[in-house]
């Protein structure tokens, strides 16, 4: 069942002196549950999380700001599409991790990683936004795209996924386990 929440109606106000604001409609769960109207074809991002992998600090963590290109790593950085303009950039990966439930239980359904280089000193970075969007889409579709990651980053991501939820890891496909080996 779809849940629709409306906030701050733009046109309806009991008091004309009240400050008017825009309306937001937040759709939860499946938008294609039979009505065929507004929201059909919408993608649910409820089961995906962006995991920042920092091979320089040997750590990985979830930063939901990355869903809108506003993770702590990305803030106050102007991103360019030419790597040569960020020669001293520090390597980061955004791993798009999708969790699904099957008859065996919850598992890591899709994992893809997108590269970022960030030079905080000059406030410049490198990333290809179309690649990030495509990798997010591929993760939602159950793909594993991590072969382009360096060995250290793969190891950090694997350890993070294992310790975050061992059950999810144990229920995940052998394809994922081999991809991160």
XYZ file of C-alpha atoms in Angstrom, residues 4-179:
176
model
C 1.371 9.720 0.469
C 2.248 12.552 2.805
C 1.490 16.175 1.849
C 3.268 18.992 3.632
C 2.386 22.694 3.749
C -0.239 23.136 1.068
C 0.721 26.001 -1.240
C -2.751 27.136 -2.201
C -4.946 26.295 0.790
C -4.623 28.471 3.831
C -7.134 29.280 6.573
C -5.448 32.624 7.123
C -4.428 34.730 4.103
C -1.799 36.498 6.233
C 0.110 33.260 6.741
C 3.343 32.845 4.878
C 2.763 30.613 1.834
C 5.174 27.791 1.080
C 5.639 25.170 -1.586
C 4.030 21.730 -1.382
C 5.999 18.502 -1.204
C 4.578 15.083 -1.895
C 6.626 12.258 -0.476
C 5.764 8.842 -1.881
C 6.687 5.753 0.085
C 6.788 2.135 -1.112
C 5.601 0.958 -4.530
C 4.243 3.752 -6.691
C 2.873 1.296 -9.263
C 0.409 -0.535 -7.035
C -2.426 -0.493 -9.547
C -3.725 3.033 -9.940
C -1.569 3.866 -12.997
C -1.595 7.599 -12.241
C 0.850 10.010 -10.683
C 4.192 8.479 -9.784
C 4.035 5.458 -12.079
C 7.563 4.550 -13.034
C 9.089 6.208 -9.975
C 12.137 4.469 -8.542
C 12.184 3.629 -4.850
C 15.515 4.399 -3.195
C 14.466 3.022 0.189
C 16.760 -0.007 0.013
C 19.941 1.647 -1.240
C 22.660 3.275 0.845
C 25.807 5.100 -0.246
C 28.900 3.762 1.497
C 31.951 6.025 1.339
C 35.160 3.992 1.053
C 38.296 5.913 2.036
C 41.379 3.799 1.236
C 43.705 6.493 2.642
C 42.173 6.228 6.114
C 41.275 2.523 5.723
C 37.628 3.117 6.595
C 34.130 2.844 5.162
C 30.929 4.462 6.410
C 27.405 5.283 5.283
C 26.819 8.927 4.354
C 23.243 9.470 3.174
C 24.187 12.931 1.915
C 25.808 11.203 -1.058
C 22.315 10.408 -2.377
C 22.168 14.075 -3.389
C 25.911 14.590 -3.984
C 26.170 16.248 -0.551
C 28.263 13.801 1.451
C 30.835 15.209 3.879
C 33.528 14.455 1.295
C 31.651 16.309 -1.477
C 30.628 19.461 0.422
C 32.307 22.714 -0.646
C 34.044 20.968 -3.547
C 33.673 21.987 -7.192
C 33.699 18.804 -9.241
C 35.348 18.677 -12.642
C 35.283 15.969 -15.306
C 39.021 16.090 -16.071
C 41.285 14.101 -13.723
C 44.334 16.138 -14.741
C 42.814 19.226 -13.074
C 42.950 17.437 -9.688
C 46.521 16.047 -9.677
C 46.760 15.814 -5.863
C 43.274 14.461 -5.349
C 42.647 11.941 -2.582
C 40.844 8.779 -3.753
C 37.370 7.958 -2.447
C 34.722 5.543 -3.667
C 30.976 5.791 -3.314
C 29.677 2.238 -3.135
C 25.958 2.037 -3.898
C 24.692 -0.868 -1.775
C 21.174 -2.214 -2.316
C 19.586 -4.600 0.181
C 16.687 -6.879 -0.783
C 14.793 -9.664 0.917
C 14.351 -13.145 -0.568
C 13.149 -16.490 0.749
C 16.582 -16.896 2.422
C 16.331 -13.507 4.162
C 17.804 -10.074 3.576
C 20.985 -9.864 1.508
C 23.205 -7.458 -0.406
C 21.398 -7.443 -3.746
C 23.489 -4.951 -5.717
C 26.861 -3.299 -5.086
C 28.525 -0.859 -7.459
C 31.303 1.657 -6.861
C 32.006 5.072 -8.355
C 35.345 6.856 -8.137
C 35.966 10.340 -6.750
C 39.177 12.318 -6.347
C 39.055 15.218 -3.893
C 41.654 17.898 -3.163
C 40.255 19.783 -0.166
C 43.096 22.297 -0.210
C 42.112 23.704 -3.609
C 38.429 22.718 -3.153
C 38.354 20.800 -6.436
C 37.423 17.242 -7.203
C 36.945 14.791 -10.017
C 33.900 12.626 -10.605
C 31.709 11.691 -13.507
C 28.109 12.302 -12.444
C 26.627 10.140 -15.262
C 28.772 7.232 -14.030
C 27.522 7.717 -10.467
C 23.893 7.759 -11.647
C 24.409 4.684 -13.847
C 26.104 2.789 -11.030
C 23.268 3.669 -8.646
C 20.804 2.347 -11.236
C 22.835 -0.852 -11.752
C 22.934 -1.459 -7.997
C 19.139 -1.125 -7.820
C 18.957 -3.735 -10.598
C 21.100 -6.230 -8.670
C 24.417 -5.821 -10.455
C 27.904 -6.010 -8.956
C 30.378 -3.554 -10.484
C 33.522 -3.340 -8.356
C 36.223 -4.776 -10.627
C 37.678 -1.310 -11.305
C 38.362 -0.711 -7.586
C 41.877 -1.126 -6.200
C 42.514 -4.173 -3.981
C 42.734 -2.119 -0.761
C 39.383 -0.437 -1.378
C 37.689 -3.756 -2.204
C 39.017 -5.239 1.032
C 37.746 -2.273 3.072
C 34.299 -2.508 1.436
C 34.123 -6.276 1.946
C 35.049 -5.986 5.641
C 32.528 -3.185 6.124
C 29.702 -5.192 4.536
C 30.596 -8.266 6.587
C 30.706 -6.405 9.907
C 27.715 -4.162 9.161
C 25.440 -7.202 8.974
C 26.893 -10.701 8.909
C 23.500 -12.223 8.031
C 23.192 -10.008 4.926
C 26.699 -11.044 3.889
C 26.064 -14.766 4.457
C 22.812 -14.585 2.440
C 24.467 -12.711 -0.447
C 25.380 -14.303 -3.742
C 28.711 -15.947 -4.450
C 29.094 -13.470 -7.310
C 29.421 -10.606 -4.814
C 31.820 -12.532 -2.592
C 34.061 -13.338 -5.581
C 33.880 -9.751 -6.881
